[in-house]
XYZ file of C-alpha atoms in Angstrom:
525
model
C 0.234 -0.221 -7.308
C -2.228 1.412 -9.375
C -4.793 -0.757 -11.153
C -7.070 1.068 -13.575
C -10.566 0.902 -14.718
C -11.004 2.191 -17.958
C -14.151 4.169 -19.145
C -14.529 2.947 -22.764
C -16.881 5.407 -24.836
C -17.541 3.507 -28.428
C -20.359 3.163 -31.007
C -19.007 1.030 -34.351
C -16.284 -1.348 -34.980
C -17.549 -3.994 -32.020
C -14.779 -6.946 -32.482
C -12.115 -3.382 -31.612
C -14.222 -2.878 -28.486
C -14.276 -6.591 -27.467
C -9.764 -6.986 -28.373
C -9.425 -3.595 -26.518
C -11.421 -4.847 -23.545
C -9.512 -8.330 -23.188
C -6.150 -6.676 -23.582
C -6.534 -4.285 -21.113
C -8.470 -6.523 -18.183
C -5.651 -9.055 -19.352
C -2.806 -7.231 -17.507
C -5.197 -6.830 -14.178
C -7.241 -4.019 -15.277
C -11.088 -3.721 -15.430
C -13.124 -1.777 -18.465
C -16.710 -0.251 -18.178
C -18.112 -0.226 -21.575
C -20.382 2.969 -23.163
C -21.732 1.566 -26.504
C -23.821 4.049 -27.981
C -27.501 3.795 -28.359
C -27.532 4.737 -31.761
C -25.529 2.188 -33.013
C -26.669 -1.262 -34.288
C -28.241 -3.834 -31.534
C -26.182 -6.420 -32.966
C -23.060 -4.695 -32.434
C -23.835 -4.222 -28.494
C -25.076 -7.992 -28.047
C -21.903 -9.458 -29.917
C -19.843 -6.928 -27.226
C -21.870 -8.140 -23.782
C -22.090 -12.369 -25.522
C -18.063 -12.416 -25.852
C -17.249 -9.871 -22.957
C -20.462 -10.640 -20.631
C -18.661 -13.779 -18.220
C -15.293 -11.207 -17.862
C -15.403 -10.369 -14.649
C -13.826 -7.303 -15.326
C -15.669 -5.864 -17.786
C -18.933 -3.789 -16.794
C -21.185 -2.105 -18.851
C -23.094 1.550 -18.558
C -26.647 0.589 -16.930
C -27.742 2.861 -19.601
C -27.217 3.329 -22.855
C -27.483 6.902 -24.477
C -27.967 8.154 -28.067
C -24.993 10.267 -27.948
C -24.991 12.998 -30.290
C -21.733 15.736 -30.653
C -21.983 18.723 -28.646
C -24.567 17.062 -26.413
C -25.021 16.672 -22.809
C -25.775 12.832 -23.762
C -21.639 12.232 -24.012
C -21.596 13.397 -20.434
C -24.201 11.495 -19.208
C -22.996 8.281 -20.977
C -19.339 9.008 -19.511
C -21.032 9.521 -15.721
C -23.172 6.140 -16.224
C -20.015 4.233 -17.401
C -18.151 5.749 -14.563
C -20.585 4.820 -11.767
C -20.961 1.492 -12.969
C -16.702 1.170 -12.634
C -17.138 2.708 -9.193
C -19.440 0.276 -7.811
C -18.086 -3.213 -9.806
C -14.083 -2.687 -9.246
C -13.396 -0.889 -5.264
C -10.099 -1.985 -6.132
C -9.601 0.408 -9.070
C -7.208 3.382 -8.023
C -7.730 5.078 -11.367
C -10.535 5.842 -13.796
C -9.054 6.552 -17.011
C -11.310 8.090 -20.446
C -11.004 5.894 -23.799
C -12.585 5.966 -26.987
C -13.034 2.961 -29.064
C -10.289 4.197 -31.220
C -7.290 4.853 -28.831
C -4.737 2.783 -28.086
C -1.799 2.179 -26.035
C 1.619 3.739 -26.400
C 3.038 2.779 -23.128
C 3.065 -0.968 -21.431
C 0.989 -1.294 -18.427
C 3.876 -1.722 -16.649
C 5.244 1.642 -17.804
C 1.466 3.238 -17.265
C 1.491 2.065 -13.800
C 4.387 3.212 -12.528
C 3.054 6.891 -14.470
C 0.421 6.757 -12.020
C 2.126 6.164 -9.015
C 4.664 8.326 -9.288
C 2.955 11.227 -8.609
C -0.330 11.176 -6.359
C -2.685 13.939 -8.492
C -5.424 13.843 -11.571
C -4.668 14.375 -15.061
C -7.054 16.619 -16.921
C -6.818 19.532 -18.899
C -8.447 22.519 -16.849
C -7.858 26.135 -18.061
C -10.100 29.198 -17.359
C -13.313 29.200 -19.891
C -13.073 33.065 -20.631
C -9.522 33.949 -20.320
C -7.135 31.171 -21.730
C -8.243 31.428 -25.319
C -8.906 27.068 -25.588
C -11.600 28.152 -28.448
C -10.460 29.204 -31.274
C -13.494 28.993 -33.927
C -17.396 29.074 -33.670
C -19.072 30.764 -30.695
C -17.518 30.765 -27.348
C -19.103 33.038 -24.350
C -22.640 31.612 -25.531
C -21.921 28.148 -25.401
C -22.767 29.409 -21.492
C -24.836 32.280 -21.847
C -27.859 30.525 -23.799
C -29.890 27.533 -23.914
C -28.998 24.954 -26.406
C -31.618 22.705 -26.970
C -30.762 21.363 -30.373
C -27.976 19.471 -31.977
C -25.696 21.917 -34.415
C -24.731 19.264 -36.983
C -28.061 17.799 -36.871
C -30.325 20.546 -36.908
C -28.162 23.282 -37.888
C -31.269 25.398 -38.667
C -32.854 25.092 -35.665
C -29.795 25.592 -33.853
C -28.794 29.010 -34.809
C -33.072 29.996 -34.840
C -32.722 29.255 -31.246
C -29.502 31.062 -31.351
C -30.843 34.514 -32.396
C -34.413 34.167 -31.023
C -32.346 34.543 -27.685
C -30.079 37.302 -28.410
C -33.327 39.062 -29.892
C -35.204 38.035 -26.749
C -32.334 38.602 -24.380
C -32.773 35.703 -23.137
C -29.109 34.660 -21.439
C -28.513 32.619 -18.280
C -25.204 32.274 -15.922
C -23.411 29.288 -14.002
C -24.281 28.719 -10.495
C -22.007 31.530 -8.700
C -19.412 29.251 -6.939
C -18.116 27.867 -9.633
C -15.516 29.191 -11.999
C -15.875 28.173 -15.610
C -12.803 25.789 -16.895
C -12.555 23.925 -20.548
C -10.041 21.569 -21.497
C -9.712 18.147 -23.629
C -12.702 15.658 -22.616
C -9.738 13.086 -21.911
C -8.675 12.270 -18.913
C -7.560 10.194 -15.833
C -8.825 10.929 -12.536
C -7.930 9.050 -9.083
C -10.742 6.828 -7.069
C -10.910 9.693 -4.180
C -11.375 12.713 -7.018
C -14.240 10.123 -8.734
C -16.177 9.642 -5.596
C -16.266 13.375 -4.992
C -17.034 14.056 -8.640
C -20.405 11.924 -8.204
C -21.069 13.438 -4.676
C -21.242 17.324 -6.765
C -23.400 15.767 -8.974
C -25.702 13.769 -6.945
C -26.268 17.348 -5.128
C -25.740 20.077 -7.060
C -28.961 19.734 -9.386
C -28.578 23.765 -10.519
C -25.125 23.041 -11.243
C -26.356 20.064 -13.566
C -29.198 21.348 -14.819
C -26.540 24.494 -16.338
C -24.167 21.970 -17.592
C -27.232 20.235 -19.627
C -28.258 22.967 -21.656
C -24.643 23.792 -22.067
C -23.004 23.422 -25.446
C -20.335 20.937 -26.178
C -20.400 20.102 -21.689
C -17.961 17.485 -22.368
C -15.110 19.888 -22.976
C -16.010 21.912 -19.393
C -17.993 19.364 -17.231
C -15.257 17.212 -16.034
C -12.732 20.492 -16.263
C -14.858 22.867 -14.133
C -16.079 20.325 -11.527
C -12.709 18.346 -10.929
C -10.793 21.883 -9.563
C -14.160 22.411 -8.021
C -13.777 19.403 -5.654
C -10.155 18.333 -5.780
C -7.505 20.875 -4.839
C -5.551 22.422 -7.451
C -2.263 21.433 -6.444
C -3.384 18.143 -6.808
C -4.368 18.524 -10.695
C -1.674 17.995 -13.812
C -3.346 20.391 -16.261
C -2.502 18.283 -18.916
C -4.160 15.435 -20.961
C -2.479 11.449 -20.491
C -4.017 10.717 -24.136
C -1.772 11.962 -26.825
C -3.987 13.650 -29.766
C -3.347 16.428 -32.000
C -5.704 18.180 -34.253
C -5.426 19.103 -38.025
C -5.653 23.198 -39.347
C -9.042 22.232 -40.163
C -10.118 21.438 -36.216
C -10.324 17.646 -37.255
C -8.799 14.957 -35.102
C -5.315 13.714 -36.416
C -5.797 9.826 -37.579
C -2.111 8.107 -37.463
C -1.116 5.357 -39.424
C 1.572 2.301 -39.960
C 4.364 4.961 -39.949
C 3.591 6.744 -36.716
C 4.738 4.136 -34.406
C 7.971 5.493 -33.658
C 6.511 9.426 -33.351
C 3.690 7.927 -31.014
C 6.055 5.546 -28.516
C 8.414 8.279 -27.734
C 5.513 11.022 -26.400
C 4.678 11.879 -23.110
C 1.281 9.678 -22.816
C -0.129 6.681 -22.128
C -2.408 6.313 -25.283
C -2.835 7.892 -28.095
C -5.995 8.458 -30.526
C -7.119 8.635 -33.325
C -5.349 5.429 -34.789
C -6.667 4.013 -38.529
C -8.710 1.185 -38.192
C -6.478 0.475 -41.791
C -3.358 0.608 -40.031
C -3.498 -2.865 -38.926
C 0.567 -2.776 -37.998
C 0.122 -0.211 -36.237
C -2.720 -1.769 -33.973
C -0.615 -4.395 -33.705
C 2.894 -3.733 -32.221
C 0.895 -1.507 -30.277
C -1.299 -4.376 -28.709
C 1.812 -6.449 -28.158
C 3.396 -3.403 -26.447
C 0.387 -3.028 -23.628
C 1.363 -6.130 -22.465
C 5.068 -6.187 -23.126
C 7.498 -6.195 -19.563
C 10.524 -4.366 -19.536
C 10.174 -1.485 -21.989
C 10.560 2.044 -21.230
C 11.067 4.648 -24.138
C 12.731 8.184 -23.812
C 10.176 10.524 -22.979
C 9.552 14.199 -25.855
C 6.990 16.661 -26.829
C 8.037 16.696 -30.313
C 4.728 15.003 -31.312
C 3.087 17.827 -33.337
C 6.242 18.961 -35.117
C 7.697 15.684 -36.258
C 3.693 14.939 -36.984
C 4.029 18.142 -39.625
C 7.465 16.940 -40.774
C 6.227 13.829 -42.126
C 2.876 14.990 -43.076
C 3.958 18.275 -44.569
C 3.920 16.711 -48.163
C 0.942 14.702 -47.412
C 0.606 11.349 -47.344
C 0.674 8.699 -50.306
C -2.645 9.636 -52.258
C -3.852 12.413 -50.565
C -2.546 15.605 -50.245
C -3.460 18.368 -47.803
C -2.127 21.620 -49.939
C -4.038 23.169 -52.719
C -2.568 22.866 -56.507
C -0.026 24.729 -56.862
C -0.288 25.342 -60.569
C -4.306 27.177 -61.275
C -5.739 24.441 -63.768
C -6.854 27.191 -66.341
C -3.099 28.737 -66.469
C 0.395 27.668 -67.737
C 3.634 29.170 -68.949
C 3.494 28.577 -72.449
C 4.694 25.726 -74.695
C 8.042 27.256 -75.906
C 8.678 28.148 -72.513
C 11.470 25.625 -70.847
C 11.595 24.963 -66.891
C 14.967 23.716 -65.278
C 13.819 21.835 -61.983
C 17.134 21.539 -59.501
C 15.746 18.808 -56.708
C 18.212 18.990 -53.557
C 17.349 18.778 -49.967
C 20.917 20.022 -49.359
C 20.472 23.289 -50.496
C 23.937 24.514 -50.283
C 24.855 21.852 -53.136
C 21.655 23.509 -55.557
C 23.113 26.800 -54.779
C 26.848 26.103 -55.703
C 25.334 24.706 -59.154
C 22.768 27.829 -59.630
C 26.145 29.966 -59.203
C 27.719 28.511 -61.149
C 24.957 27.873 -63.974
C 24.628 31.888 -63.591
C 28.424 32.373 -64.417
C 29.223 29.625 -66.774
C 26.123 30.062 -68.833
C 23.727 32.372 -70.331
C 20.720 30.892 -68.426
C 18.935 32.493 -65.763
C 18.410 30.839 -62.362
C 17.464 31.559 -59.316
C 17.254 29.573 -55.926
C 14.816 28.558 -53.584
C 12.257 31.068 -54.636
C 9.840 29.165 -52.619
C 11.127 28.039 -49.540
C 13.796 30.726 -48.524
C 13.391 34.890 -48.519
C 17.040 35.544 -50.312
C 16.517 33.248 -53.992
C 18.329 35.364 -56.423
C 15.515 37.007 -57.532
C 16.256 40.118 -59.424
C 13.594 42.762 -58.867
C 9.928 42.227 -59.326
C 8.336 45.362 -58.385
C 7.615 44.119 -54.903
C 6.171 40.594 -55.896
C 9.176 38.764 -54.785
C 9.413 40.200 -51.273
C 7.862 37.672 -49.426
C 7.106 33.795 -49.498
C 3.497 34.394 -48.413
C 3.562 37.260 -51.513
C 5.207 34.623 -54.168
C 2.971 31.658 -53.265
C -0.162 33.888 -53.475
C 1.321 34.930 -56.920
C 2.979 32.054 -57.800
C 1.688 31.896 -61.436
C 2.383 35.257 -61.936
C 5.627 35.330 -60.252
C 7.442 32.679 -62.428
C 5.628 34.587 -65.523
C 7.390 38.146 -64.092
C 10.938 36.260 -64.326
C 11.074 34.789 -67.680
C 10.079 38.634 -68.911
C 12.288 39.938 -66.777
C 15.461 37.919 -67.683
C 14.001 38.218 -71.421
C 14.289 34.511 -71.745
C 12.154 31.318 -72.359
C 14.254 28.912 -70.110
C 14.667 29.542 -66.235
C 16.197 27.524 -63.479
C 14.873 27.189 -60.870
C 15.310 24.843 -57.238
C 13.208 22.751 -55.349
C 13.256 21.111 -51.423
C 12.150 17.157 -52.170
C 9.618 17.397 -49.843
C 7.243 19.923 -52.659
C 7.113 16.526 -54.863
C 3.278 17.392 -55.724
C 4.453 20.547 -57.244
C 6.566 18.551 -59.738
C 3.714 16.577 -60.517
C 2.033 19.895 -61.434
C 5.032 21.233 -63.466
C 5.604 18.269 -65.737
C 1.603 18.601 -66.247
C 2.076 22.117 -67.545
C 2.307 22.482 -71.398
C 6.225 24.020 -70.760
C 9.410 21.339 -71.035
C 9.947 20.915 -67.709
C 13.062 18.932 -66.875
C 14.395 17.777 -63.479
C 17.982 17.133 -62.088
C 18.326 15.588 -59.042
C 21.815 15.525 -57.110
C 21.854 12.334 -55.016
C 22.969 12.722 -51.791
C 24.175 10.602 -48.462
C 22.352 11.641 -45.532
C 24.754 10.891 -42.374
C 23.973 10.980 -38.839
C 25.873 14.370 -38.745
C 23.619 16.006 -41.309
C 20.350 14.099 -39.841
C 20.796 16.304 -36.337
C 21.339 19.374 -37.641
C 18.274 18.864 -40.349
C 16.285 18.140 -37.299
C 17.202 21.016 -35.591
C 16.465 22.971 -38.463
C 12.970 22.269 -39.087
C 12.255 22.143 -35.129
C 12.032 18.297 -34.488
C 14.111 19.433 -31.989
C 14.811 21.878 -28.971
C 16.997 23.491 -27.239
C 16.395 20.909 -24.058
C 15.518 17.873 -25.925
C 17.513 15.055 -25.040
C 20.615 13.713 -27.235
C 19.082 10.217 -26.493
C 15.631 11.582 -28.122
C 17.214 13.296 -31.086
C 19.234 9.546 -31.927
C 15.937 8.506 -31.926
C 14.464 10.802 -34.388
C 17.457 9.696 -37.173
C 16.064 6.478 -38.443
C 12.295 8.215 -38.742
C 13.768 10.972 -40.724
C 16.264 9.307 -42.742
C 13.472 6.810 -44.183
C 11.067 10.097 -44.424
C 14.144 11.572 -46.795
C 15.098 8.725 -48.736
C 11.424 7.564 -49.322
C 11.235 11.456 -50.531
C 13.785 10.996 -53.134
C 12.671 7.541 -54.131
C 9.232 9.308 -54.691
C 10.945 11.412 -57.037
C 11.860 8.561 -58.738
C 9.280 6.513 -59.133
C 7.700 9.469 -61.150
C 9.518 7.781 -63.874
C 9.843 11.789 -65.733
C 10.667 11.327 -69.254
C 12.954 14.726 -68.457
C 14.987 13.057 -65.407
C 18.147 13.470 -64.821
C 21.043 12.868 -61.867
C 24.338 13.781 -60.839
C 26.089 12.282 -57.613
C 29.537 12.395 -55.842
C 29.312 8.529 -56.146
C 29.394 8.998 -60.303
C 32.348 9.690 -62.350
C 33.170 13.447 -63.702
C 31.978 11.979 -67.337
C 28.651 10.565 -65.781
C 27.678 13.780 -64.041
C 28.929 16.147 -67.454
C 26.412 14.114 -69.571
C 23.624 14.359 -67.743
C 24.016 18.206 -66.986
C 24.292 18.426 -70.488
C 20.898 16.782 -71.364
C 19.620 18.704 -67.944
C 20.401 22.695 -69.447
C 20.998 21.213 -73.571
C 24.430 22.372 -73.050
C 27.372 22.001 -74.747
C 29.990 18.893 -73.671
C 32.324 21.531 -72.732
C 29.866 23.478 -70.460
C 28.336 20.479 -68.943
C 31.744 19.467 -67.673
C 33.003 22.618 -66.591
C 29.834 22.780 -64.561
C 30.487 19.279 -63.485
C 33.860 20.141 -62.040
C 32.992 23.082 -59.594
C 34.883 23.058 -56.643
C 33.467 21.497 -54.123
C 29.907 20.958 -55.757
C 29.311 18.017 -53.280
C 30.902 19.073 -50.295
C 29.143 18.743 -46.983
């Protein structure tokens, strides 16, 4: 059975180093500790006074002042390492932590991962070919000397930088060896370890390259493990489930993620909130929980968007979607349909357009056919009507020759509605409540690609309660807004209920309002 000594890189937070070390040497694991130089001395002798007489906790014979980019995360990884190899000869595995992963499997569960399938796990893909990079410099993170820290000494960094290209001053890896990068974690088996340290204790021009190399931690391990282990012994793939943000910035997850993060394909996750105490705690209880398995998906980074789309409570990731120095006018009058059934927005739109004298249109941004009438070319695309939104809903009132416009709106845009009901025009919003069943739950998450074509029917069930709560808690968003100019209809309400407040929604007449409310079918599934 596999037994695992984990290489534990931290440098804050010390009482999260000394839990994670005693829950994972609790289930018969061992833990070499990396606590970085740089960080406080009273930090690392609080970590080696409570962890010091556990036997199965080591620590790095030296510590490094680790810096990003650096060859010093390498070297602090290969001291941590050696010091695992030598304390625990019982370890079968050598798995990469930070302080701030955690488990999302039970040991149990992680075990029988391992021994399963006899191989490493590490991502390895060709340097110059696979297209890993996708910002900053790439070939010369080889071809030059990097003596200087880029977020330190960002001046000096890029002097060196063109000095050398002015120079010509470029260098090349040792000849054997083929030039991989990947993510820096991993899980590698005792035999692969021991040959690892063999290349390194006698390949000095191969280590001297890799020190002067920039960011080595993201091709050291990856070019030397296929170097020394075969490759159809290597899973090209990461055991540590992380995703990264549009702006190249490690995903943090929170409370709510439990349920996305038990159901992936990995054996811990990072980057988890120090904040999200919950979180860090079911997941704690789960390392050493017996008996639980969990379906298996790769859905992470798309249910991840799902739920984060809108951005979270406080915070939100898209830019204002009103400019602050623009508005549409004070006389002008905005009629906000909220429905994340949009066949049930439409049916009303249609029949607001027939019954009525009041222009509206549908989805204008979320779907390419809205009912838009024609804008000179404006309206042809999303990416054209969100880069002129202002201007766009400023084209259709003079183009219907009107001051009020109706318009519709997914549930999940609620920051928008913020910004419309700050705009000097009456805005008003109507919201039709409606059930979400299990029935319209799978084919949502099919729809916004939760889901594939192979993922399991055990997976999708799953997935329901996550995105039920994520819809609900998007309508009860809506209304805690507590809009002065808020309005709902529902099938649950009586014909009466749902005339009135159309008729306060459009400042229609009774008649109007209730022909509206009786449309065939206006709720229908």
């Amino acid at each position: 059975m596999a037994r695992i000594a984990f290489i534990l890189l931290a440098h804050k937070e010390p009482e999260a180093v000394i839990r994670q070390a005693r829950r994972l040497t609790a289930t018969g694991d061992y833990v070499a500790i990396h606590f970085d130089a740089r960080s406080k001395a009273r930090d690392f002798a609080r970590i080696k006074a409570e962890l010091g007489d556990n036997p199965s906790v080591v620590f790095a014979r030296r510590r490094h002042k680790c810096g990003w980019g650096e060859w010093s995360l390498v070297a602090a990884t290969l001291d941590a390492v050696r010091a695992a190899s030598d304390a625990f000869p019982l370890a079968t595995h050598f798995y990469l932590l930070s302080g701030d992963c955690m488990p999302i499997k039970s040991a149990q569960e992680a075990r029988e991962f391992l021994d399963a399938d006899d191989c490493d796990y590490i991502e390895s893909f060709d340097f110059h070919s696979s297209g890993w990079i996708k910002t900053g410099i790439k070939e010369e993170r080889l071809s030059r000397y990097h003596l200087f820290n880029e977020r330190k000494n960002k001046w000096l960094f890029y002097a060196n930088l063109r000095l050398q290209r002015k120079l010509g001053i470029t260098r090349k890896p040792p000849a054997d060896i083929r030039m991989m990068i990947g993510s820096q974690w991993w899980c590698l088996r005792r035999h692969s370890i021991e040959k690892m340290l063999e290349f390194c204790d006698t390949r000095p021009d191969a280590m001297r390259f890799f020190r002067f190399t920039w960011i080595p931690d993201e091709t050291f391990f990856q070019t030397v493990i296929p170097h020394v282990v075969p490759r159809t012994e290597i899973r090209t793939r990461t055991p540590t489930f992380l995703m990264f943000t549009d702006y190249g910035m490690p995903v943090t997850f929170y409370n709510d993620h439990y349920d996305l993060l038990v159901s992936q394909d990995y054996l811990f996750a990072r980057k988890i909130s120090p904040e999200a105490r919950d979180l860090l705690a079911r997941l704690a209880a789960l390392w050493q929980a017996e008996g639980q398995w969990f379906a298996r998906s790769n859905e992470g980074p798309a249910l991840f968007q799902f739920l984060t789309a809108q951005g979270r409570v406080g915070r939100r990731f898209a830019p204002r979607f009103w400019a602050a120095d623009g508005g549409l006018g004070r006389n002008a009058v905005l009629h906000v349909i909220v429905s994340k059934k949009w066949h049930l927005a439409k049916r009303l739109t249609g029949a607001i357009r027939e019954r009525t004298d009041i222009p509206a249109v549908d989805y204008l941004f979320n779907e390419d056919q809205a009912n838009l009438p024609d804008l000179g070319g404006t309206e042809t695309t999303l990416a054209k009507r969100q880069n002129h939104r202002r201007a766009l809903l400023s084209l259709l009132y003079e183009q219907f020759e009107a001051q009020r416009l109706v318009i519709c709106l997914d549930p999940s845009a609620l920051s928008l509605l913020g910004d419309f009901t700050a705009d000097r025009a009456n805005t008003r919003v109507l919201l039709i409540d409606t059930v979400f069943d299990d029935d319209y739950l799978r084919g949502h998450i099919s729809r916004v690609g939760l889901a594939g074509q192979h993922t399991s029917t055990e997976m999708v069930e799953r997935l329901l309660p996550t995105v039920r709560a994520d819809l609900q808690q998007e309508v009860d968003r809506l209304r805690d807004m507590d809009a002065a100019n808020l309005f709902e209809i529902s099938h649950t309400r009586d014909l009466a209920a749902n005339a009135d407040a159309l008729a306060q929604f459009l400042d229609i007449a009774p008649e109007i309002a209730h022909d509206l409310a009786s449309t065939p079918r206006l709720f229908d599934d």
